[in-house]
Coordinates of C-alpha atoms and ligand atoms in Angstrom, one line a residue:
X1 CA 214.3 -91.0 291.2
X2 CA 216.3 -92.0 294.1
X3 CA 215.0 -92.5 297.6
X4 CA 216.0 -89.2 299.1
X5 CA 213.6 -88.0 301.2
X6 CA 214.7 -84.4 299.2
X7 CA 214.1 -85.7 295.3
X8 CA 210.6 -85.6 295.6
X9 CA 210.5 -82.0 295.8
X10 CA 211.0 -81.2 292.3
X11 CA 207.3 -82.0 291.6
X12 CA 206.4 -80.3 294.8
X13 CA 207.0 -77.3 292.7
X14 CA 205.4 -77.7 289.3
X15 CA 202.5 -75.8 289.8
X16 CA 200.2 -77.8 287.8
X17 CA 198.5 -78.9 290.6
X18 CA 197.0 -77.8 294.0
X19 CA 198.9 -78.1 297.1
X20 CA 196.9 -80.7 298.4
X21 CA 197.9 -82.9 295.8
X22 CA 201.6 -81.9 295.7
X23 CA 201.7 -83.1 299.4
X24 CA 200.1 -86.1 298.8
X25 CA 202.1 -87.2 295.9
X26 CA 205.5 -85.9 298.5
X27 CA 203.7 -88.5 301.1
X28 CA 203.6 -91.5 298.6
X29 CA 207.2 -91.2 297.9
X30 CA 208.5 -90.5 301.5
X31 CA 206.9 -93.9 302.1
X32 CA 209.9 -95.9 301.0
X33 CA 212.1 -93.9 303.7
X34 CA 209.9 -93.4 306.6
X35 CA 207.0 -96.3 306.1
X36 CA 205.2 -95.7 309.5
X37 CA 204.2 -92.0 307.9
X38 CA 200.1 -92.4 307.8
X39 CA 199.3 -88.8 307.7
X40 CA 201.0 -85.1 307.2
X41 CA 199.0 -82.3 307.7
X42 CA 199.7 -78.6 307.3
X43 CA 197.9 -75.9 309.7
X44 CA 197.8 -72.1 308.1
X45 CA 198.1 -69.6 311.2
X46 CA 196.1 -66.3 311.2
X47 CA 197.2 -63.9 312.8
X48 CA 194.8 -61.6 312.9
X49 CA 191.8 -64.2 314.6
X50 CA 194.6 -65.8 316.8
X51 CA 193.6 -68.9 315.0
X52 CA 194.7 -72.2 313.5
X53 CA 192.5 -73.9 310.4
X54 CA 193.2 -76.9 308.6
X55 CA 194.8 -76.4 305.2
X56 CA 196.6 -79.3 303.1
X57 CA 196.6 -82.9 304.0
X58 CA 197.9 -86.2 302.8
X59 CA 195.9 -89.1 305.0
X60 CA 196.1 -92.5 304.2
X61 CA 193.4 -94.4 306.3
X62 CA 190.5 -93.0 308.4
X63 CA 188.8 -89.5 308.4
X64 CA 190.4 -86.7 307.4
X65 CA 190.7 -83.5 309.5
X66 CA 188.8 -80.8 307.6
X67 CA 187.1 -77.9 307.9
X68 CA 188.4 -77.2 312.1
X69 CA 189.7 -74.2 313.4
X70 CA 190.9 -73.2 316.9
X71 CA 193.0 -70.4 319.3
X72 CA 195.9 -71.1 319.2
X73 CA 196.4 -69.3 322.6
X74 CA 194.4 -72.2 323.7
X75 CA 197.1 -74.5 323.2
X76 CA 199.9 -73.9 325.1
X77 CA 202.2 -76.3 323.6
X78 CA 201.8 -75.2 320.3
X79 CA 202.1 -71.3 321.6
X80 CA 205.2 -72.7 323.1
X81 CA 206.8 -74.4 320.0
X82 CA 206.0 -70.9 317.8
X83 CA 207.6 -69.2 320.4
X84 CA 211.0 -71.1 320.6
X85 CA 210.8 -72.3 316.9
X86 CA 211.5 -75.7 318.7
X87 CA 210.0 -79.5 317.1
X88 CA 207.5 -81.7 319.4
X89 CA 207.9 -85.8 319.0
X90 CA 205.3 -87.4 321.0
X91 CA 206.2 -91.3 321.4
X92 CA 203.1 -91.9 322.7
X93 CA 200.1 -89.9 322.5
X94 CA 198.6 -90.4 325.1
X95 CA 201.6 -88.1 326.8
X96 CA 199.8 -85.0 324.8
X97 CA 199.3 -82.1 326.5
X98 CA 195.7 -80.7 325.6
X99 CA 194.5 -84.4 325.9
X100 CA 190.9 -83.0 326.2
X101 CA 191.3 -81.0 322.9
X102 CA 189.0 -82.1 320.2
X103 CA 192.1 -82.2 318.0
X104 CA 194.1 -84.7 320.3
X105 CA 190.4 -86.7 320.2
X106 CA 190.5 -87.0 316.9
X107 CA 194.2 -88.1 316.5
X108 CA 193.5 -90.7 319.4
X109 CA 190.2 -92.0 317.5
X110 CA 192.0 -92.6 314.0
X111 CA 194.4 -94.5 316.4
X112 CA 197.5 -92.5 315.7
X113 CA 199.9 -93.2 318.5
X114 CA 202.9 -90.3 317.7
X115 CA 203.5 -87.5 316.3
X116 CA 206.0 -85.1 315.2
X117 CA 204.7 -81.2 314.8
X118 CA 207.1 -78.4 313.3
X119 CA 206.3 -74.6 313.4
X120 CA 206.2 -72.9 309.9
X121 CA 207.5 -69.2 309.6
X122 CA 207.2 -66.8 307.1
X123 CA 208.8 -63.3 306.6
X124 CA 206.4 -62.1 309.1
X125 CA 206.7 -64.9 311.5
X126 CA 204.8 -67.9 312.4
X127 CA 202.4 -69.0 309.1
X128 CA 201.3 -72.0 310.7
X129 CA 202.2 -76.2 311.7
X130 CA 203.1 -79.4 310.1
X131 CA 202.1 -82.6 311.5
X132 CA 203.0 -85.9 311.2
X133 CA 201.2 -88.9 312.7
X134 CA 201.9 -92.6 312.6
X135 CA 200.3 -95.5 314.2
X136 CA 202.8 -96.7 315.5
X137 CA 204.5 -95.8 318.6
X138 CA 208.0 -94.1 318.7
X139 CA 207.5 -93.9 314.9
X140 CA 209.7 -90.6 314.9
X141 CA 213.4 -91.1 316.1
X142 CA 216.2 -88.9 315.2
X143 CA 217.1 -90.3 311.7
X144 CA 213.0 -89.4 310.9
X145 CA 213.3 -86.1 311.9
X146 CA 216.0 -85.2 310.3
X147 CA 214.6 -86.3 307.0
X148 CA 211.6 -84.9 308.0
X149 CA 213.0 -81.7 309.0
X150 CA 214.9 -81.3 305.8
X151 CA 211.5 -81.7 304.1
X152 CA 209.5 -79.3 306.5
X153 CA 211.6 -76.4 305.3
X154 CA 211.1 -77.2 301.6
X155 CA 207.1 -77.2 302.1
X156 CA 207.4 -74.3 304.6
X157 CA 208.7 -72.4 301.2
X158 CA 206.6 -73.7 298.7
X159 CA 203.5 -72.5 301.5
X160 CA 205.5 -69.4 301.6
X161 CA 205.8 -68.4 297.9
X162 CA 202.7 -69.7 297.2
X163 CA 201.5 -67.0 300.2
X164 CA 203.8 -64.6 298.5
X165 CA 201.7 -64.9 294.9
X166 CA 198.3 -64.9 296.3
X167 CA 199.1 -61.8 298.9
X168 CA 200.9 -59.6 295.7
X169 CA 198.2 -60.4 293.7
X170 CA 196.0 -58.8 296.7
X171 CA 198.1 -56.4 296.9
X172 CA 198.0 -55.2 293.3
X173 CA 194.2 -55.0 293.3
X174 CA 194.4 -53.1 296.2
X175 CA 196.5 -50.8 294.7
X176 CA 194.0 -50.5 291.9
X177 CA 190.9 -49.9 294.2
X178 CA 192.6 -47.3 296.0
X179 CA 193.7 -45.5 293.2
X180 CA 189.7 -45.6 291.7
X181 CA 188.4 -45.0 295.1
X182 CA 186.6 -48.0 295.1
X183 CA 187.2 -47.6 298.5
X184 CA 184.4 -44.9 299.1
X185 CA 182.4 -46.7 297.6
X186 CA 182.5 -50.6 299.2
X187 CA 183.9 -50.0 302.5
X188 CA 186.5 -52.7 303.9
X189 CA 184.3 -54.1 306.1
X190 CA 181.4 -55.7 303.2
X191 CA 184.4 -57.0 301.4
X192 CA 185.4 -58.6 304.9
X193 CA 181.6 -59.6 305.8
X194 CA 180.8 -61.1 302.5
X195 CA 184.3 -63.2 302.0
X196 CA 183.7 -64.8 306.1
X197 CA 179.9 -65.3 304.7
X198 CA 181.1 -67.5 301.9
X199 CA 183.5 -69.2 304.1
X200 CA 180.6 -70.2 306.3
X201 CA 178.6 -71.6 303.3
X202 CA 181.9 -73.2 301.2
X203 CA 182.1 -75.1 305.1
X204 CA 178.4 -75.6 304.7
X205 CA 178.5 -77.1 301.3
X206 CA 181.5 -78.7 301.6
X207 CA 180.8 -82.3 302.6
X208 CA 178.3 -81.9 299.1
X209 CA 180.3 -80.4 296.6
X210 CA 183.5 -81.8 297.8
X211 CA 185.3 -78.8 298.8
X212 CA 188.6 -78.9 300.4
X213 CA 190.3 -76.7 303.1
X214 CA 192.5 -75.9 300.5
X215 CA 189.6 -74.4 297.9
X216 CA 187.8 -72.9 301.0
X217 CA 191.1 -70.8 301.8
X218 CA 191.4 -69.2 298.1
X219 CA 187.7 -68.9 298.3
X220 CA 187.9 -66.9 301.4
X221 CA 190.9 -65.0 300.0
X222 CA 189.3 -64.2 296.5
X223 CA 186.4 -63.2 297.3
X224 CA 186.5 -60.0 298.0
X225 CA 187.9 -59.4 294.3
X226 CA 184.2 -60.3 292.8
X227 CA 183.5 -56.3 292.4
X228 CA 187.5 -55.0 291.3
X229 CA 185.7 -54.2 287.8
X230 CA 183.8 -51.3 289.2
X231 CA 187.0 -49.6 289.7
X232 CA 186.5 -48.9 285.7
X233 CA 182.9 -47.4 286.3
X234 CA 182.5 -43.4 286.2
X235 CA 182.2 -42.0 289.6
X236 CA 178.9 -40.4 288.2
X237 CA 177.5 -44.0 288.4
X238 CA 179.5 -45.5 290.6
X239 CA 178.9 -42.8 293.7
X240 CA 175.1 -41.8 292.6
X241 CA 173.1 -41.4 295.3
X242 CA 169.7 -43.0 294.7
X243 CA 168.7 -46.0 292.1
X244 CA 170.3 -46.0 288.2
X245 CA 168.1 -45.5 285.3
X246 CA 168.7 -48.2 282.8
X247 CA 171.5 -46.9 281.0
X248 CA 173.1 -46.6 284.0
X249 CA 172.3 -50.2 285.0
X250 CA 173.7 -51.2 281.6
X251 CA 177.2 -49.3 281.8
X252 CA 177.2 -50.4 285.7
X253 CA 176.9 -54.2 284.4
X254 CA 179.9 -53.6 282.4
X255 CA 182.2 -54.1 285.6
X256 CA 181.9 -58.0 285.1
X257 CA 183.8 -58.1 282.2
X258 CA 186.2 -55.1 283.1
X259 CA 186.7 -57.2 286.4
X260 CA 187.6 -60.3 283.8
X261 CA 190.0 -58.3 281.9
X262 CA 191.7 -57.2 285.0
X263 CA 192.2 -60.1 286.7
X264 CA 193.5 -61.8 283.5
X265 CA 196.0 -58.7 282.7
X266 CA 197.3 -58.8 286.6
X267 CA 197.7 -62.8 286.3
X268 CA 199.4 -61.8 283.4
X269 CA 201.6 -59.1 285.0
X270 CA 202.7 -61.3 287.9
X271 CA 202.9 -64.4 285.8
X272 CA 200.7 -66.2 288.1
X273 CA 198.8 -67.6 285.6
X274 CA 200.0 -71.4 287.2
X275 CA 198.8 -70.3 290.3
X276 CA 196.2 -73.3 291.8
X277 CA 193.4 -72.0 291.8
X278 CA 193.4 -69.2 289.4
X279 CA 190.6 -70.4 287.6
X280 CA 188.8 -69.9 290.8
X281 CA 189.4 -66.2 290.9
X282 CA 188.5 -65.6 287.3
X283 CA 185.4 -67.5 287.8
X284 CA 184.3 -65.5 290.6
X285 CA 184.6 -62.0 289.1
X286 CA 182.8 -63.7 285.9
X287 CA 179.7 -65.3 287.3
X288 CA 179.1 -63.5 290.5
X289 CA 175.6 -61.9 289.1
X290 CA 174.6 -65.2 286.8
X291 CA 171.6 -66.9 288.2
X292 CA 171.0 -70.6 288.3
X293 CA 167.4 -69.9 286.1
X294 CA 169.4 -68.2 283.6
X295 CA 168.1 -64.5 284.4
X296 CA 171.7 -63.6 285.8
X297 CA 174.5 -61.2 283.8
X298 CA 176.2 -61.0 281.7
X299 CA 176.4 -64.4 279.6
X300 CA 173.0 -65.7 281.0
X301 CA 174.4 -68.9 282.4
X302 CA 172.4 -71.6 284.2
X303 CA 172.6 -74.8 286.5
X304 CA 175.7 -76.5 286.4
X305 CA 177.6 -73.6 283.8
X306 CA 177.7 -71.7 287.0
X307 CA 180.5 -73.0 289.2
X308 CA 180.2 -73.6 292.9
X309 CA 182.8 -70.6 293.7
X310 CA 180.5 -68.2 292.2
X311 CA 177.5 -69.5 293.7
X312 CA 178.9 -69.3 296.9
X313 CA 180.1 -65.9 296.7
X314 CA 176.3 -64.6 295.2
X315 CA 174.7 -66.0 297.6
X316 CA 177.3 -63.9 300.1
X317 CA 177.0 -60.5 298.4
X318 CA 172.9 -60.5 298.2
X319 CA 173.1 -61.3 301.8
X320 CA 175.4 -58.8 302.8
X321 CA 173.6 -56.3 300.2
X322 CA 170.3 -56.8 301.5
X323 CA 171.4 -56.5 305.2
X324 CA 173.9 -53.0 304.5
X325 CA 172.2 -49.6 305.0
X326 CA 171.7 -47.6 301.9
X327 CA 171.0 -43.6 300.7
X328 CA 167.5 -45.2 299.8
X329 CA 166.9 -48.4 302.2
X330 CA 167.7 -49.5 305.6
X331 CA 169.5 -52.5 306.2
X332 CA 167.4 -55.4 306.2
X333 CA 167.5 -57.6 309.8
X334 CA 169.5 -61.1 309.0
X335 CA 166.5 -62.9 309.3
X336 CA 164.5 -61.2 306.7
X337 CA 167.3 -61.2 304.3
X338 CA 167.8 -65.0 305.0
X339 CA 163.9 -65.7 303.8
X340 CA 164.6 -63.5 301.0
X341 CA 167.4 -65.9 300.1
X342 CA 165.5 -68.6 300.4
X343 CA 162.5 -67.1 298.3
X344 CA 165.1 -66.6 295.6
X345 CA 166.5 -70.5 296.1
X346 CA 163.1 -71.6 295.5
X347 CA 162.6 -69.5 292.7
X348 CA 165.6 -71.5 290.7
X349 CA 168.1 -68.1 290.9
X350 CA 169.9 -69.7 293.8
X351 CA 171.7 -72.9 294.9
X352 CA 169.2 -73.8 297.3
X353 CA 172.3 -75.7 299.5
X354 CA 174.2 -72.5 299.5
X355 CA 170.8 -70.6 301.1
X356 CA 170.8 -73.4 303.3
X357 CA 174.6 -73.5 304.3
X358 CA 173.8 -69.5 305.5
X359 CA 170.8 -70.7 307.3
X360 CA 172.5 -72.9 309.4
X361 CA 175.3 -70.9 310.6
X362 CA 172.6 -68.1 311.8
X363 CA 174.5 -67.5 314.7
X364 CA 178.2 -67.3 313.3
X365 CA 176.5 -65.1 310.7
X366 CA 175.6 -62.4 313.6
X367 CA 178.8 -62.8 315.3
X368 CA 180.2 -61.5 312.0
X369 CA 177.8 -58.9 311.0
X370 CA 178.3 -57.3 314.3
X371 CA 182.0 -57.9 314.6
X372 CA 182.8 -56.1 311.2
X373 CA 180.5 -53.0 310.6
X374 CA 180.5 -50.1 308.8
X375 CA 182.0 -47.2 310.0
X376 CA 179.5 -44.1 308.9
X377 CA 180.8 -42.4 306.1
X378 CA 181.4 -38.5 307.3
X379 CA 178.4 -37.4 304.5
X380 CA 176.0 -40.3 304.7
X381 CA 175.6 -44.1 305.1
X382 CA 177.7 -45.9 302.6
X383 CA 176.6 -45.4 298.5
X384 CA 174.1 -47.6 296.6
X385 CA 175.5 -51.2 295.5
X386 CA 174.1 -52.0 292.1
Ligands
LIG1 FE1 179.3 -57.2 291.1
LIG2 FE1 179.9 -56.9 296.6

């Protein structure tokens, strides 16, 4: 292995593990070339919120930035550098524009004194930032950012085609709820309620359970998969207005392990089976109805068998089941489905931090129950959940 700034990449893209450890493996050996480099940090951009989040980082000393998300229309600098694809160097940062911004804060607390930020792009435009900080002043001449711009475009793609697997694999189970009209039956906007619930409580546990923006990102993207088995359920169950008999429960508690085979066959199909995180996805279709007492479905797991994804993501679709409207029950009020929650934490079924995570963000919870609601179905309020 030579000294290259480039070399390094080759093990940027063995997929064995995440990307969070990829770029901090990249950071170690771009030491040797730039040594001032104390952190690199990757934003992902979403376009649909108009808002930045923390992704992957490599930090050598002080706090990490985790778990932070703004507008990016409220920083004007960065609007400008995804406009004109251009690179910032700040010698000194105390010459940064948004001084006041709780991001600039935090750079100027861990004492980072420049920085060098890059605009990432994907085939449908900006995806997001890379930044570069260094305690030293001036740490970024030309030489450094022209390694460092050589390097920028080889994470951009690996972000990219990482993007590229995750979104096809979206894609295909989209494909495969449309076609089963899952669609009828779980409206988009639970699947968008419940995966920005579980976002909210991954933040909330994260500190705990020593979650990364990196896990809370697939978490929020995965989520909504939990139920894709039901697309092999018979519309007689699936669509039935009013509670199941017990047969019907049985056959309806069939779509966990449908859901497994799915996934495994479309990880399968698109050969993503080295995708990080994968294991995350197949636990949450798995173990989204196991309980922590061991009364859950279908293998009866307990305690620490259950993984924190799957926790997460129960706790996220009782809330959002409780609170949705249905042929034979009203939609509960947050706050009565938030005690309910907890009833069931102290009971054992639920991680009782998870409850709490919810409980917390009370108010972020509203904002998104009222931003994403059902539309009314043209026959009735939307079908049972089982
Ligand atoms: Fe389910
Ligand atoms: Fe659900």
């Amino acid at each position: 292995m030579t000294d290259s700034p480039t070399s390094p990449l080759v093990n940027l893209f063995r997929a064995t593990h995440s990307l969070s450890e990829r770029l901090r493996q990249l950071h170690q050996r771009l030491l040797p070339t730039v040594p001032s480099l104390d952190r690199i940090a990757c934003a992902l951009y979403d376009a649909t919120e108009d808002r930045l989040k923390t992704f992957i980082h490599s930090t050598r000393h002080g706090q990490p930035l985790q778990g932070y998300e703004w507008p990016l229309s409220e920083s004007q600098s960065l609007l400008k550098l995804a406009e004109t694809g251009e690179f910032r160097v700040l010698d000194t940062l105390s010459s940064l524009p948004e001084s006041d911004h709780p991001h600039a804060r935090w750079l100027r607390e861990q004492g980072y004194q420049s920085s060098f930020t890059v605009p990432m792009y994907g085939p449908q435009g900006l995806i997001g930032f890379l930044f570069f900080d260094s305690s030293e002043t001036g740490a970024f001449d030309v030489r450094v950012q022209r390694d460092l711009v050589m390097f920028c475009s080889q994470v951009t793609m690996l972000v990219n085609s990482e993007m590229a697997m995750v979104k096809a694999m979206l894609a295909s189970t989209q494909v495969a709820r449309d076609f089963a009209n899952l669609r009828d039956f779980e409206t988009g906007a639970h699947l968008e309620r419940m995966a920005r619930y579980a976002k909210l409580i991954a933040r909330g546990v994260a500190a705990h359970y020593q979650l990364d923006d990196e896990f809370i990102e697939h978490l929020y993207l995965f989520a909504p998969l939990h139920d894709i088995g039901k697309i092999g359920i018979p519309d007689r169950i699936l669509l039935k207005e009013g509670r199941l008999n017990e047969h019907e429960h049985r056959l309806m508690e069939t779509h966990v392990e449908l859901g497994c085979a799915l996934v495994n066959k479309i990880m399968g199909d698109f050969n993503l089976q080295s995708l990080p995180d994968s294991t995350m996805m197949r636990n949450i279709v798995a173990c989204h109805h196991e309980l922590l007492d061991g009364s859950g479905y279908p293998r009866g797991l307990s305690g620490d068998q259950i993984p924190i994804e799957a926790r997460i993501v129960t706790v996220a679709d009782i809330f959002d089941a409780l609170t949705s409207p249905r042929p034979y029950k009203g939609g509960w009020r947050n706050d009565d489905a938030l005690a309910e929650l907890q009833r069931m934490a102290e009971a054992g079924q639920l991680d009782p931090l998870c409850v709490k995570a919810l409980r917390d963000a009370r108010e972020q919870v509203l904002k998104i129950t009222e931003r994403y609601q059902d539309k009314q179905l043209p026959d009735g309020p939307a079908p049972a959940a089982h």
